[in-house]
CSV table of C-alpha atoms and ligand atoms in Angstrom, one decimal:
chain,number,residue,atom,x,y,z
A,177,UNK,CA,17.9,25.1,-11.0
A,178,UNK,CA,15.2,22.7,-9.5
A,179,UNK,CA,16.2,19.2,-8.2
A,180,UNK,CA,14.7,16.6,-10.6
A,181,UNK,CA,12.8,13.9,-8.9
A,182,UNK,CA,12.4,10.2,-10.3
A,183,UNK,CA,8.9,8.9,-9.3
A,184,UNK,CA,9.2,4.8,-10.6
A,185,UNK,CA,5.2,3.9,-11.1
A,186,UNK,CA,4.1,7.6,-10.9
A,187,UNK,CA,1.3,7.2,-13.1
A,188,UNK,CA,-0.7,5.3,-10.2
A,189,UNK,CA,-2.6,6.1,-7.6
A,190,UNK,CA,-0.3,7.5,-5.0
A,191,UNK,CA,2.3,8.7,-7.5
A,192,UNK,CA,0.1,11.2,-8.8
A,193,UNK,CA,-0.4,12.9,-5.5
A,194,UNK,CA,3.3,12.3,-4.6
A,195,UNK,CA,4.3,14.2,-7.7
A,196,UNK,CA,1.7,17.0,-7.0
A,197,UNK,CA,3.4,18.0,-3.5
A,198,UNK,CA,6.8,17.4,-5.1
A,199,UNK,CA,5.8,20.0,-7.7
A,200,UNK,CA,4.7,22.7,-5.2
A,201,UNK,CA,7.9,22.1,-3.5
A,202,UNK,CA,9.5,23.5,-7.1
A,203,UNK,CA,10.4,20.1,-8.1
A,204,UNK,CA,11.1,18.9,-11.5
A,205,UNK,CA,8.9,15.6,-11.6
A,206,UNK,CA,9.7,12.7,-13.9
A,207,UNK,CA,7.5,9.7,-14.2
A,208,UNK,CA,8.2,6.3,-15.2
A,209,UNK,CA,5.6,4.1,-16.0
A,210,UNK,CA,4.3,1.2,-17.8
A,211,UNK,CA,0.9,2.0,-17.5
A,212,UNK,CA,-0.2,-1.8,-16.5
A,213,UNK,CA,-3.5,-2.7,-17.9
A,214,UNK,CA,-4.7,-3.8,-14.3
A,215,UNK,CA,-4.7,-0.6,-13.1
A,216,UNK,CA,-5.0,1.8,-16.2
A,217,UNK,CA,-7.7,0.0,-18.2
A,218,UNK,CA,-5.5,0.2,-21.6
A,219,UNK,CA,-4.8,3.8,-21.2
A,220,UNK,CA,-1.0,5.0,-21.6
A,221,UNK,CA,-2.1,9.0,-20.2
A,222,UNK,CA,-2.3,9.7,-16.9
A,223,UNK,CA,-5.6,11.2,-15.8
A,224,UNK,CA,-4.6,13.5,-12.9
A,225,UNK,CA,-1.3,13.9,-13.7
A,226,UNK,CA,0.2,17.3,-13.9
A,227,UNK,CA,0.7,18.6,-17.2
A,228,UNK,CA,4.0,19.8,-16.2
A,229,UNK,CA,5.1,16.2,-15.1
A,230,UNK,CA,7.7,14.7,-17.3
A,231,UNK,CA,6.4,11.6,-18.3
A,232,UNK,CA,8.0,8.1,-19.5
A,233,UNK,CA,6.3,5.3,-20.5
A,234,UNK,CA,8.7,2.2,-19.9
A,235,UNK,CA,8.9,-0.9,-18.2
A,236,UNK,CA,11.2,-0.8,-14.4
A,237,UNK,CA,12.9,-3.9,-15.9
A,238,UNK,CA,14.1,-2.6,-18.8
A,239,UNK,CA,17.6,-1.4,-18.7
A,240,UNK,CA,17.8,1.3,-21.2
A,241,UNK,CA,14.7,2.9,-20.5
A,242,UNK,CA,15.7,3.4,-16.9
A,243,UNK,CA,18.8,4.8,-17.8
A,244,UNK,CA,17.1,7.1,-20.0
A,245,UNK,CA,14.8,8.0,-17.1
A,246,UNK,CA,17.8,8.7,-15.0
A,247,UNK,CA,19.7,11.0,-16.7
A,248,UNK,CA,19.8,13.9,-14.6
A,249,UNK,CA,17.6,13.0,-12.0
A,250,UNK,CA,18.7,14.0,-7.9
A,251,UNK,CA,16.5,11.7,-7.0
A,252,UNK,CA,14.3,8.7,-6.8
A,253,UNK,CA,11.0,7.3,-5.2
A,254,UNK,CA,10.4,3.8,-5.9
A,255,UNK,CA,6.5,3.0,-6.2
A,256,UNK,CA,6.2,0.6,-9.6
A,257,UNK,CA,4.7,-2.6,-8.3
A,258,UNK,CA,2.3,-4.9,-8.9
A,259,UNK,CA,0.0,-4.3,-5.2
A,260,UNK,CA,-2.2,-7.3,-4.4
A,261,UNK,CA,-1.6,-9.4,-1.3
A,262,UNK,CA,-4.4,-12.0,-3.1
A,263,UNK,CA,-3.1,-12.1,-6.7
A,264,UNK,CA,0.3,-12.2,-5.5
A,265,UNK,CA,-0.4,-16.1,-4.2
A,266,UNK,CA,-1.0,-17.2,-7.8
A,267,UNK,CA,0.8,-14.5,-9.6
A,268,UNK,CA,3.9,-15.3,-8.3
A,269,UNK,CA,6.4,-14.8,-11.4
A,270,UNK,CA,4.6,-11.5,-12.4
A,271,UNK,CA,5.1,-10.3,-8.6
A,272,UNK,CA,8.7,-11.1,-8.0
A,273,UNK,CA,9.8,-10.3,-11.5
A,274,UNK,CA,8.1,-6.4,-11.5
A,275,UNK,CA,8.4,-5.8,-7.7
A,276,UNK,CA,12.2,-7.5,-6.9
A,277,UNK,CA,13.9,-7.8,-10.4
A,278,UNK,CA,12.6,-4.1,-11.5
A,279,UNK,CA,14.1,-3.1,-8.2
A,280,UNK,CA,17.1,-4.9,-8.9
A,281,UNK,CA,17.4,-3.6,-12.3
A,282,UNK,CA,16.6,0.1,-11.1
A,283,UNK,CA,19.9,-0.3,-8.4
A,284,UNK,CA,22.3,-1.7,-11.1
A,285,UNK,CA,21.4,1.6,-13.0
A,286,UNK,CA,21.9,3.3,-10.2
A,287,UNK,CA,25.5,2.4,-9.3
A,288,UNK,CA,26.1,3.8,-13.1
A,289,UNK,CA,24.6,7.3,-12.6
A,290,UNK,CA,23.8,7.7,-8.7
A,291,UNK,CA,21.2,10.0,-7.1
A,292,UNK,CA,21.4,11.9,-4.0
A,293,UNK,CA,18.3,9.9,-2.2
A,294,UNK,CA,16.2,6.5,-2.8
A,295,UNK,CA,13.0,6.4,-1.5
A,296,UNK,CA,10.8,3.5,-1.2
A,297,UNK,CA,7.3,2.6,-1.0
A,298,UNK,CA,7.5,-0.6,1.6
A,299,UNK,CA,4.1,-1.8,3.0
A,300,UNK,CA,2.7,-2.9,6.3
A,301,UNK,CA,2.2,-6.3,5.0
A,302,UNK,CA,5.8,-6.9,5.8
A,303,UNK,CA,5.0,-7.6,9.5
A,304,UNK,CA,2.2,-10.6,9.2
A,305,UNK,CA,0.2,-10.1,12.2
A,306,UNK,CA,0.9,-6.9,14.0
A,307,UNK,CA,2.2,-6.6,17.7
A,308,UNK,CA,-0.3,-8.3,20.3
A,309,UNK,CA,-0.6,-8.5,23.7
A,310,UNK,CA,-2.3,-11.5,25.8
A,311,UNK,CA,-5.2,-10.4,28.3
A,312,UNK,CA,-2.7,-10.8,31.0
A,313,UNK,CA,-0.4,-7.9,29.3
A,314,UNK,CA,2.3,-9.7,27.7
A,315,UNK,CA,3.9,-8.5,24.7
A,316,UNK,CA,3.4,-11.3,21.6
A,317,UNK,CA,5.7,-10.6,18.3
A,318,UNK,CA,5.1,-13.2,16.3
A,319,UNK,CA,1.3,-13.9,16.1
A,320,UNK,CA,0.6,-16.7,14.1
A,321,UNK,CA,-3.4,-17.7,12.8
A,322,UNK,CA,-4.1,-21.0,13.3
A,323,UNK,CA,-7.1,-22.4,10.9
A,324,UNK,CA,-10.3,-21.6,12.7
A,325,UNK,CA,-11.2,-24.8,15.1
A,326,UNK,CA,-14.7,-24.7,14.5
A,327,UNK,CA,-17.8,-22.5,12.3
A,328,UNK,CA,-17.7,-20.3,16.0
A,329,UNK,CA,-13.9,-20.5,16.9
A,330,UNK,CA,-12.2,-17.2,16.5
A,331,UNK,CA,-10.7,-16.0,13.7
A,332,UNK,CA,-8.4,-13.9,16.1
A,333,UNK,CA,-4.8,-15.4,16.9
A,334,UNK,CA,-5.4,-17.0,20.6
A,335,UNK,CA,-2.7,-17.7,23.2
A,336,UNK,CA,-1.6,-21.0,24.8
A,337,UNK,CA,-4.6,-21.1,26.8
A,338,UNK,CA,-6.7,-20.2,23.8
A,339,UNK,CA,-7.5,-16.8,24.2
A,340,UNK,CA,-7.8,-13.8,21.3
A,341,UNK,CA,-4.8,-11.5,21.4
A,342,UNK,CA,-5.7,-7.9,21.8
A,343,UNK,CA,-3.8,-6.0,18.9
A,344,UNK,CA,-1.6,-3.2,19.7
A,345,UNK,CA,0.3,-0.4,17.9
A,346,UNK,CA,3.0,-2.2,15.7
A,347,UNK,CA,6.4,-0.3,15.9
A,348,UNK,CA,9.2,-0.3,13.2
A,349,UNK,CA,11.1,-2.2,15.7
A,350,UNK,CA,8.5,-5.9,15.0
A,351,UNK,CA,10.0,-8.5,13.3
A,352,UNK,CA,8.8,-8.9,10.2
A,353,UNK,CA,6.9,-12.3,9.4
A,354,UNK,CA,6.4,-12.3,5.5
A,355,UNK,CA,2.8,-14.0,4.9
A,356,UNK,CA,2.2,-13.9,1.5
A,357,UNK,CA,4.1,-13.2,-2.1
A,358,UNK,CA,3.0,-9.5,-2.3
A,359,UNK,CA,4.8,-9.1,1.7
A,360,UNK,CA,8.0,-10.8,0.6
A,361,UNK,CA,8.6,-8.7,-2.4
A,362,UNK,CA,8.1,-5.6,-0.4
A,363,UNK,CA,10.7,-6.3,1.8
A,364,UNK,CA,13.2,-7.4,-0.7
A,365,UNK,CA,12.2,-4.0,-2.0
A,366,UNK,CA,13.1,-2.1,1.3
A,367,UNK,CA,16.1,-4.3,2.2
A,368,UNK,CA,18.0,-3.7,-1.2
A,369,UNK,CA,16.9,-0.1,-0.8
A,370,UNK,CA,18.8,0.3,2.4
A,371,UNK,CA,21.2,-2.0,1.3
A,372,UNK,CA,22.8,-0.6,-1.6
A,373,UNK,CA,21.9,3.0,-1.7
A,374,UNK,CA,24.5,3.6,1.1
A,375,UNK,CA,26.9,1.1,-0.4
A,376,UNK,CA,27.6,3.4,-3.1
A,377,UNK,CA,27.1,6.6,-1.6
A,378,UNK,CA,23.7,7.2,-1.7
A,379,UNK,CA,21.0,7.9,1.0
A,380,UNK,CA,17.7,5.1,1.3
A,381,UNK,CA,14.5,5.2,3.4
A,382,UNK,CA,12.0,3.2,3.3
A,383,UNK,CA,8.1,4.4,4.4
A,384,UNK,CA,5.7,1.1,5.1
A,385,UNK,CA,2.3,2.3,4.2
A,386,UNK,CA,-0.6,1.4,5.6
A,387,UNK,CA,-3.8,1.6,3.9
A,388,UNK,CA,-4.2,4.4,1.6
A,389,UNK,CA,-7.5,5.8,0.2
A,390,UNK,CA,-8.3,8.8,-1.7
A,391,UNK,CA,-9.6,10.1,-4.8
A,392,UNK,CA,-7.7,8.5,-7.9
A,393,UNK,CA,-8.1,4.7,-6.4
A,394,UNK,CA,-8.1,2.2,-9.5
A,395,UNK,CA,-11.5,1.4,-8.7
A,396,UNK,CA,-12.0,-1.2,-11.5
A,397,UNK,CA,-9.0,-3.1,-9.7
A,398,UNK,CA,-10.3,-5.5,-7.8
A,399,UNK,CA,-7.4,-7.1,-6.5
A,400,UNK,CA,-6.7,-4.1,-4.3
A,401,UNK,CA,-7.5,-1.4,-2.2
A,402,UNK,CA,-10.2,-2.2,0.2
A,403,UNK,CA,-11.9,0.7,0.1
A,404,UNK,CA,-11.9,1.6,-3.6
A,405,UNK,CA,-13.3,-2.3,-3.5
A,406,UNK,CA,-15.9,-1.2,-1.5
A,407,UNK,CA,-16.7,1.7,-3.5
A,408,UNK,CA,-16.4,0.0,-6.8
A,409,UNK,CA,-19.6,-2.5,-5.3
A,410,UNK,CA,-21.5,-0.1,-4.1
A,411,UNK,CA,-21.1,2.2,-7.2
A,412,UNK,CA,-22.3,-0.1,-9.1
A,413,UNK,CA,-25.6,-1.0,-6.6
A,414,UNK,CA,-24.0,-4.1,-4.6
A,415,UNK,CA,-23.5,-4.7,-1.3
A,416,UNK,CA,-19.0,-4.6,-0.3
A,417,UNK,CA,-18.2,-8.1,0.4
A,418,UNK,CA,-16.1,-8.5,3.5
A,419,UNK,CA,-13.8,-11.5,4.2
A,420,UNK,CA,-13.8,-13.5,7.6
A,421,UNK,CA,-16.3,-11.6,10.3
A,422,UNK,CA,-15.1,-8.1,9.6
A,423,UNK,CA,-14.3,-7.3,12.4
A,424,UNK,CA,-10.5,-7.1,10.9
A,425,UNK,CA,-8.3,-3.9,12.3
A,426,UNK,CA,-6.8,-1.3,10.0
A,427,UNK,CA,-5.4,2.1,9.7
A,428,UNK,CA,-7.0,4.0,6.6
A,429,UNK,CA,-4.7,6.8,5.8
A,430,UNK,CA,-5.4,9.5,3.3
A,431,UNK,CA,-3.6,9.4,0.0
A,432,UNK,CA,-2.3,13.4,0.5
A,433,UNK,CA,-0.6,12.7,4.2
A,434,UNK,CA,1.1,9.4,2.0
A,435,UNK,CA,2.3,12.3,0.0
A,436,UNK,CA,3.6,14.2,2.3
A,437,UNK,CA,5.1,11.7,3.9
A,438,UNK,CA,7.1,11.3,0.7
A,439,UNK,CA,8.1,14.9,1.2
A,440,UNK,CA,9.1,14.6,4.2
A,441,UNK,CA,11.5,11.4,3.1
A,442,UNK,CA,12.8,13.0,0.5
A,443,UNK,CA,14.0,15.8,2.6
A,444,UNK,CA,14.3,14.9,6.3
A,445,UNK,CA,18.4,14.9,7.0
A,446,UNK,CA,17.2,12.6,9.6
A,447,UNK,CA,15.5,9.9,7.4
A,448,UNK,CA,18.6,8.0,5.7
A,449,UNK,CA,19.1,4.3,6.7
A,450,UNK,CA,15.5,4.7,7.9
A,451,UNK,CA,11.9,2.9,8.0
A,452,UNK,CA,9.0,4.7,8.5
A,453,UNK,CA,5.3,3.2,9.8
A,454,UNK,CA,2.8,5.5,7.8
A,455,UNK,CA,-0.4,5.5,9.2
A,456,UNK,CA,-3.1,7.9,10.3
A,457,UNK,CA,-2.6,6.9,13.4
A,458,UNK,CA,-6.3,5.7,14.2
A,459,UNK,CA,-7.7,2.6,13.6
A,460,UNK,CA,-11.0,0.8,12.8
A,461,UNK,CA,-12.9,-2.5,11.6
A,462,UNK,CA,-13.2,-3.0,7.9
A,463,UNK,CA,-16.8,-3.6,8.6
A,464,UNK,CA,-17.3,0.0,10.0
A,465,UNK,CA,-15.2,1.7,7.0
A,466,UNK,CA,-17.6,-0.6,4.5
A,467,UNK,CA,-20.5,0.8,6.3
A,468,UNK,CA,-19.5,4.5,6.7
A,469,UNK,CA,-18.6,4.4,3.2
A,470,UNK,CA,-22.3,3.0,2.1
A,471,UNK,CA,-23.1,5.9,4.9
A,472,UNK,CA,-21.2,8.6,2.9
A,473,UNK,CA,-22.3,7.2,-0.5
A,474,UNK,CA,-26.0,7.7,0.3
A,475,UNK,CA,-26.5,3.9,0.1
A,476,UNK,CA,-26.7,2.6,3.3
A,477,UNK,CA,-29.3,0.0,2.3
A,478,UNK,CA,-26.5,-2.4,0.8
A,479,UNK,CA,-25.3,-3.7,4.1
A,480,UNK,CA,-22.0,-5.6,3.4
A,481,UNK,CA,-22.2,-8.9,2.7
A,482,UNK,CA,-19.9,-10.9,5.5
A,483,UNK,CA,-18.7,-13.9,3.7
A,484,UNK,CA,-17.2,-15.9,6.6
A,485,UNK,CA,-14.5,-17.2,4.3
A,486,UNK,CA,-11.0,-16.3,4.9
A,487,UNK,CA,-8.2,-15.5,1.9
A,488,UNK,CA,-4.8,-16.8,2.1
A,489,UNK,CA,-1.9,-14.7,2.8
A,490,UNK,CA,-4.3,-12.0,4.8
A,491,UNK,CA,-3.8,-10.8,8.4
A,492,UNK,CA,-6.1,-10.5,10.9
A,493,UNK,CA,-5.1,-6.9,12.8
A,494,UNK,CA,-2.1,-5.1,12.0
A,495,UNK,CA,-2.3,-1.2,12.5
A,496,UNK,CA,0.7,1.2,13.0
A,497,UNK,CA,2.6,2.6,15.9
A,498,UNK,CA,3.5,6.2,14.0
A,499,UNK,CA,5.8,7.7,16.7
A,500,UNK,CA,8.8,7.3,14.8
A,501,UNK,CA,7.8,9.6,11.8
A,502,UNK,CA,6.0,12.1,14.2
A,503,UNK,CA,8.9,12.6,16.4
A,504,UNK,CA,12.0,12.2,13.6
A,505,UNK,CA,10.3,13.2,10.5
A,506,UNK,CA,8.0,15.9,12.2
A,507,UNK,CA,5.0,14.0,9.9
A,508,UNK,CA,1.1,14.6,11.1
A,509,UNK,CA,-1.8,13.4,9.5
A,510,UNK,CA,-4.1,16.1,8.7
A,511,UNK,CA,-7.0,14.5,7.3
A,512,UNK,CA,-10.4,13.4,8.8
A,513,UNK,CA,-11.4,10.1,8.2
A,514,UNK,CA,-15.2,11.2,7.4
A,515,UNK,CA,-14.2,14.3,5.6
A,516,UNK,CA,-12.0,11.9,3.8
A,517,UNK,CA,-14.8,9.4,3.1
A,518,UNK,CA,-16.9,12.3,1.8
A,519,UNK,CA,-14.5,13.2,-0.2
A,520,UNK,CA,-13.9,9.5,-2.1
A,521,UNK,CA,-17.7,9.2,-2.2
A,522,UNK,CA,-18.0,12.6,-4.8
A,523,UNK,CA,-15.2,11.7,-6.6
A,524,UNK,CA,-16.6,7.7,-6.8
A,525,UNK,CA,-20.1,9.3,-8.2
A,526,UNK,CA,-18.5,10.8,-11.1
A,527,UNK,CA,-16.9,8.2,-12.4
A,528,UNK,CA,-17.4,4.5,-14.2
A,529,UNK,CA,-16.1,1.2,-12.5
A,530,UNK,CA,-16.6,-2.0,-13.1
A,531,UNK,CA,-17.2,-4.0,-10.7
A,532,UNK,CA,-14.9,-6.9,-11.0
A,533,UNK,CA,-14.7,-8.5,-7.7
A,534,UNK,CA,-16.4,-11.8,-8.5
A,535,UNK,CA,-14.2,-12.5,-10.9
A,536,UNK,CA,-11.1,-12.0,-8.6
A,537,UNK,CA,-12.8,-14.0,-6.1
A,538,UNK,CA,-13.2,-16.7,-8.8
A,539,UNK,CA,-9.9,-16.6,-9.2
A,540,UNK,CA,-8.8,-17.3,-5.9
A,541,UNK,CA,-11.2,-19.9,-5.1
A,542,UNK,CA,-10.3,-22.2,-8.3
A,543,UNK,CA,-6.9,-22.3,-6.5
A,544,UNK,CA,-8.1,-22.8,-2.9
A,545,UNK,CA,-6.9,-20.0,-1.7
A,546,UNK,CA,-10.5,-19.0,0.1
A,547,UNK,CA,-11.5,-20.9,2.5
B,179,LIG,N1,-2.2,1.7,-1.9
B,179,LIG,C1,-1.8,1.2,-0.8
B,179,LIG,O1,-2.6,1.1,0.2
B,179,LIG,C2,-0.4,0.8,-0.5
B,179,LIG,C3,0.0,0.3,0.7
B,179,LIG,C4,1.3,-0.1,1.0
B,179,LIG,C5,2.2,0.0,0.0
B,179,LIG,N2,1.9,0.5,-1.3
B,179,LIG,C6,2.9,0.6,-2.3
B,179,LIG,O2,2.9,1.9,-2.9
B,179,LIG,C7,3.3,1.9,-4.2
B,179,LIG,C8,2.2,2.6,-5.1
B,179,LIG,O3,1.0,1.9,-4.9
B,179,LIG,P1,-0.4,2.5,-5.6
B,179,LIG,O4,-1.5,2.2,-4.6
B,179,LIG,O5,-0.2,3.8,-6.1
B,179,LIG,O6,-0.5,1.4,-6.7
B,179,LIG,P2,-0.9,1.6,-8.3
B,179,LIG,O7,-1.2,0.3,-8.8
B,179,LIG,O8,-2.0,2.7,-8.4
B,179,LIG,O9,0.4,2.2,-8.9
B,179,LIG,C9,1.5,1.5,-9.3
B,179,LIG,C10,2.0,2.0,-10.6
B,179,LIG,O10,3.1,1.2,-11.0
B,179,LIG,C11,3.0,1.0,-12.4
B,179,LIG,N3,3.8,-0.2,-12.7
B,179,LIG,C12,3.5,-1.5,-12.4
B,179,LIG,N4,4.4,-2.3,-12.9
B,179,LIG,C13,5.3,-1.5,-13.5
B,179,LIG,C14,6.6,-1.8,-14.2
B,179,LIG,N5,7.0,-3.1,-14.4
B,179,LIG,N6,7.3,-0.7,-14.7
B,179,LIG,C15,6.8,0.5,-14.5
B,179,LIG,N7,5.7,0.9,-13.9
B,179,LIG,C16,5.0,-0.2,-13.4
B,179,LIG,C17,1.6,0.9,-12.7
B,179,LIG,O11,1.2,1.1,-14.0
B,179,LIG,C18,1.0,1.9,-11.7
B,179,LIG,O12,0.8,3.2,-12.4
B,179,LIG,C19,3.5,0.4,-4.5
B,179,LIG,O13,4.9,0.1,-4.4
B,179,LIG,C20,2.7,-0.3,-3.4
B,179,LIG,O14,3.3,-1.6,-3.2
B,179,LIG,C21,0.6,0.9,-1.5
């Protein structure tokens, strides 16, 4: 009989291709999902989601529903979150309540019926700054950004003599420096994922993910996803706006190796007690992904809008050291960055987003928290 699989916020973005792999692998998916207006727009059906997926609609927090959602399962990937480094500075009840009590809840179910393996969605915002190196080649951990001196100072963390750190590939190994609300409950996330699963007999792994784009981004969610931000604007005629210089480093990884990835966790005897960097392995400027995506949306006349301003809680470079999955996991990005750009761009065209990013700018500036 097929293994049944457990996907907590499975209705989203990633969880819909996470379940389609899972299901050519001749799993028996299960979603559970609360179908948050944020992200679903009031709907409580999944568009993209297999018809043979076994869906749920309930709440991570709510004990009898997750106990009725793991009644037979083998296994469980953790995604339900709220995911917004931003909104998490003000929202900070709704973050820690869905993102560490809804895990907490999901492990005291899961001492009463016990799966096989946990998997969970961590995020590369649990490092702060990445790993840096000073120009004369020394290794720097724990980056911190300083407020900008002066309208020309850099927005780049600097050494002791002043001078801009050169990021580098961040391995597993970093300490992790916990920068905003969204970072901390992540890691609360991962630790009581690799905490308790083994405590009572089960296997955890954790993957931190690094930026994922794709096709089935909530694009009218403007609080994240930098690309489907991007797309959302220039959808709708606007020019992306672009925080600090933009001259920001990421890793953009596509949403199908994420899934695969997931896979791979799932399966991998080598993966319990792990954590995972997943990344694509390349990295680039934000401004250069805004303006290949204007590029591949045929609009390159809306040239992003820099705004100069920074948000609080955001890093300045932070992109992934993948050797770790490569070599245990045996996991390889397939996907081409401009293929995958092409890609987003058809999908954007056919559908409607609003374009709500004012607003959540709004919102963070009536707090301060752009400056
Ligand atoms: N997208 C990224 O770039 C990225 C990067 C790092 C980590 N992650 C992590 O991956 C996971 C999935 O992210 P995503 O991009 O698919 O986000 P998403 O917002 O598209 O999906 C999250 C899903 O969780 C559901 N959800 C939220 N609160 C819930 C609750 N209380 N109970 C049940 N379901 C709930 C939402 O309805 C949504 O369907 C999250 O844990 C996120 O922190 C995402």
């Amino acid at each position: 009989m097929a293994e049944t699989v457990l996907i907590t916020g499975g209705a989203g973005f990633i969880g819909r291709h996470v379940a389609q792999a899972l299901l050519q692998r001749g799993y028996h998916v299960r979603v559970l999902d609360s179908f948050i207006e944020q992200v679903h727009g009031g709907r409580t059906s999944a568009d993209g989601l297999d018809p043979q997926v076994e869906i749920i609609v309930g709440d991570v927090r709510d004990e009898m529903g997750l106990s009725r959602a793991l009644k037979g399962a083998d296994h469980v990937i953790h995604l339900a979150a709220e995911v917004g480094v931003g909104q998490s500075m003000y929202a900070v009840d709704r973050y820690v309540s869905v993102n560490d009590y809804g895990t907490a809840v999901l492990f005291q179910q899961l001492i009463e019926q016990p799966v096989r393996r946990v998997v969970v969605a961590s995020s590369m915002s649990i490092y702060g700054e990445g790993l840096y190196r000073t120009v004369d080649g020394e290794l720097v951990e724990d980056a911190i950004r300083a407020p900008r001196r002066s309208e020309n100072g850099s927005w780049d963390p600097v050494d002791a003599q002043g001078r801009p750190l050169v990021p580098i590939p961040t391995p597993e190994s970093k300490r992790p420096t916990l920068a905003s609300v969204y970072a901390l409950t992540k890691y609360v996330q991962e630790r009581l994922t690799l905490t308790l699963a083994p405590a009572y007999g089960m296997e955890g792994v954790a993957l931190r993910l690094w930026n994922v784009y794709g096709p089935g981004q909530a694009l009218s969610n403007p609080y994240t996803g930098v690309l489907a931000i991007f797309a959302s604007r220039l959808h709708n005629g606007k020019p992306p706006m672009i925080f600090e210089d933009g001259q920001q480093r990421r890793d953009f990884v596509h949403v199908e190796d994420v899934a695969e990835a997931f896979a791979l966790a799932l399966e991998h005897p080598r993966a319990p007690g792990q954590v995972y960097n997943i990344g694509s392995g390349e990295h680039r400027s934000v401004e250069e992904v805004a303006t290949l995506l204007a590029a591949a949306m045929n609009c390159s006349e809306l040239k992003p809008e820099v705004t100069g301003k920074m948000r609080a809680g955001d890093i300045r470079h932070c992109i992934p050291d993948i050797a770790k999955a490569r070599s245990e996991l045996g996991f390889s990005p397939r996907r081409d960055f401009s293929d995958g750009l092409a890609e987003l761009a058809e999908w954007v065209a056919q559908q409607e987003a609003k374009d709500r990013v004012s607003e959540a700018r709004k919102e963070l500036e009536m707090r301060g928290l752009v400056a």
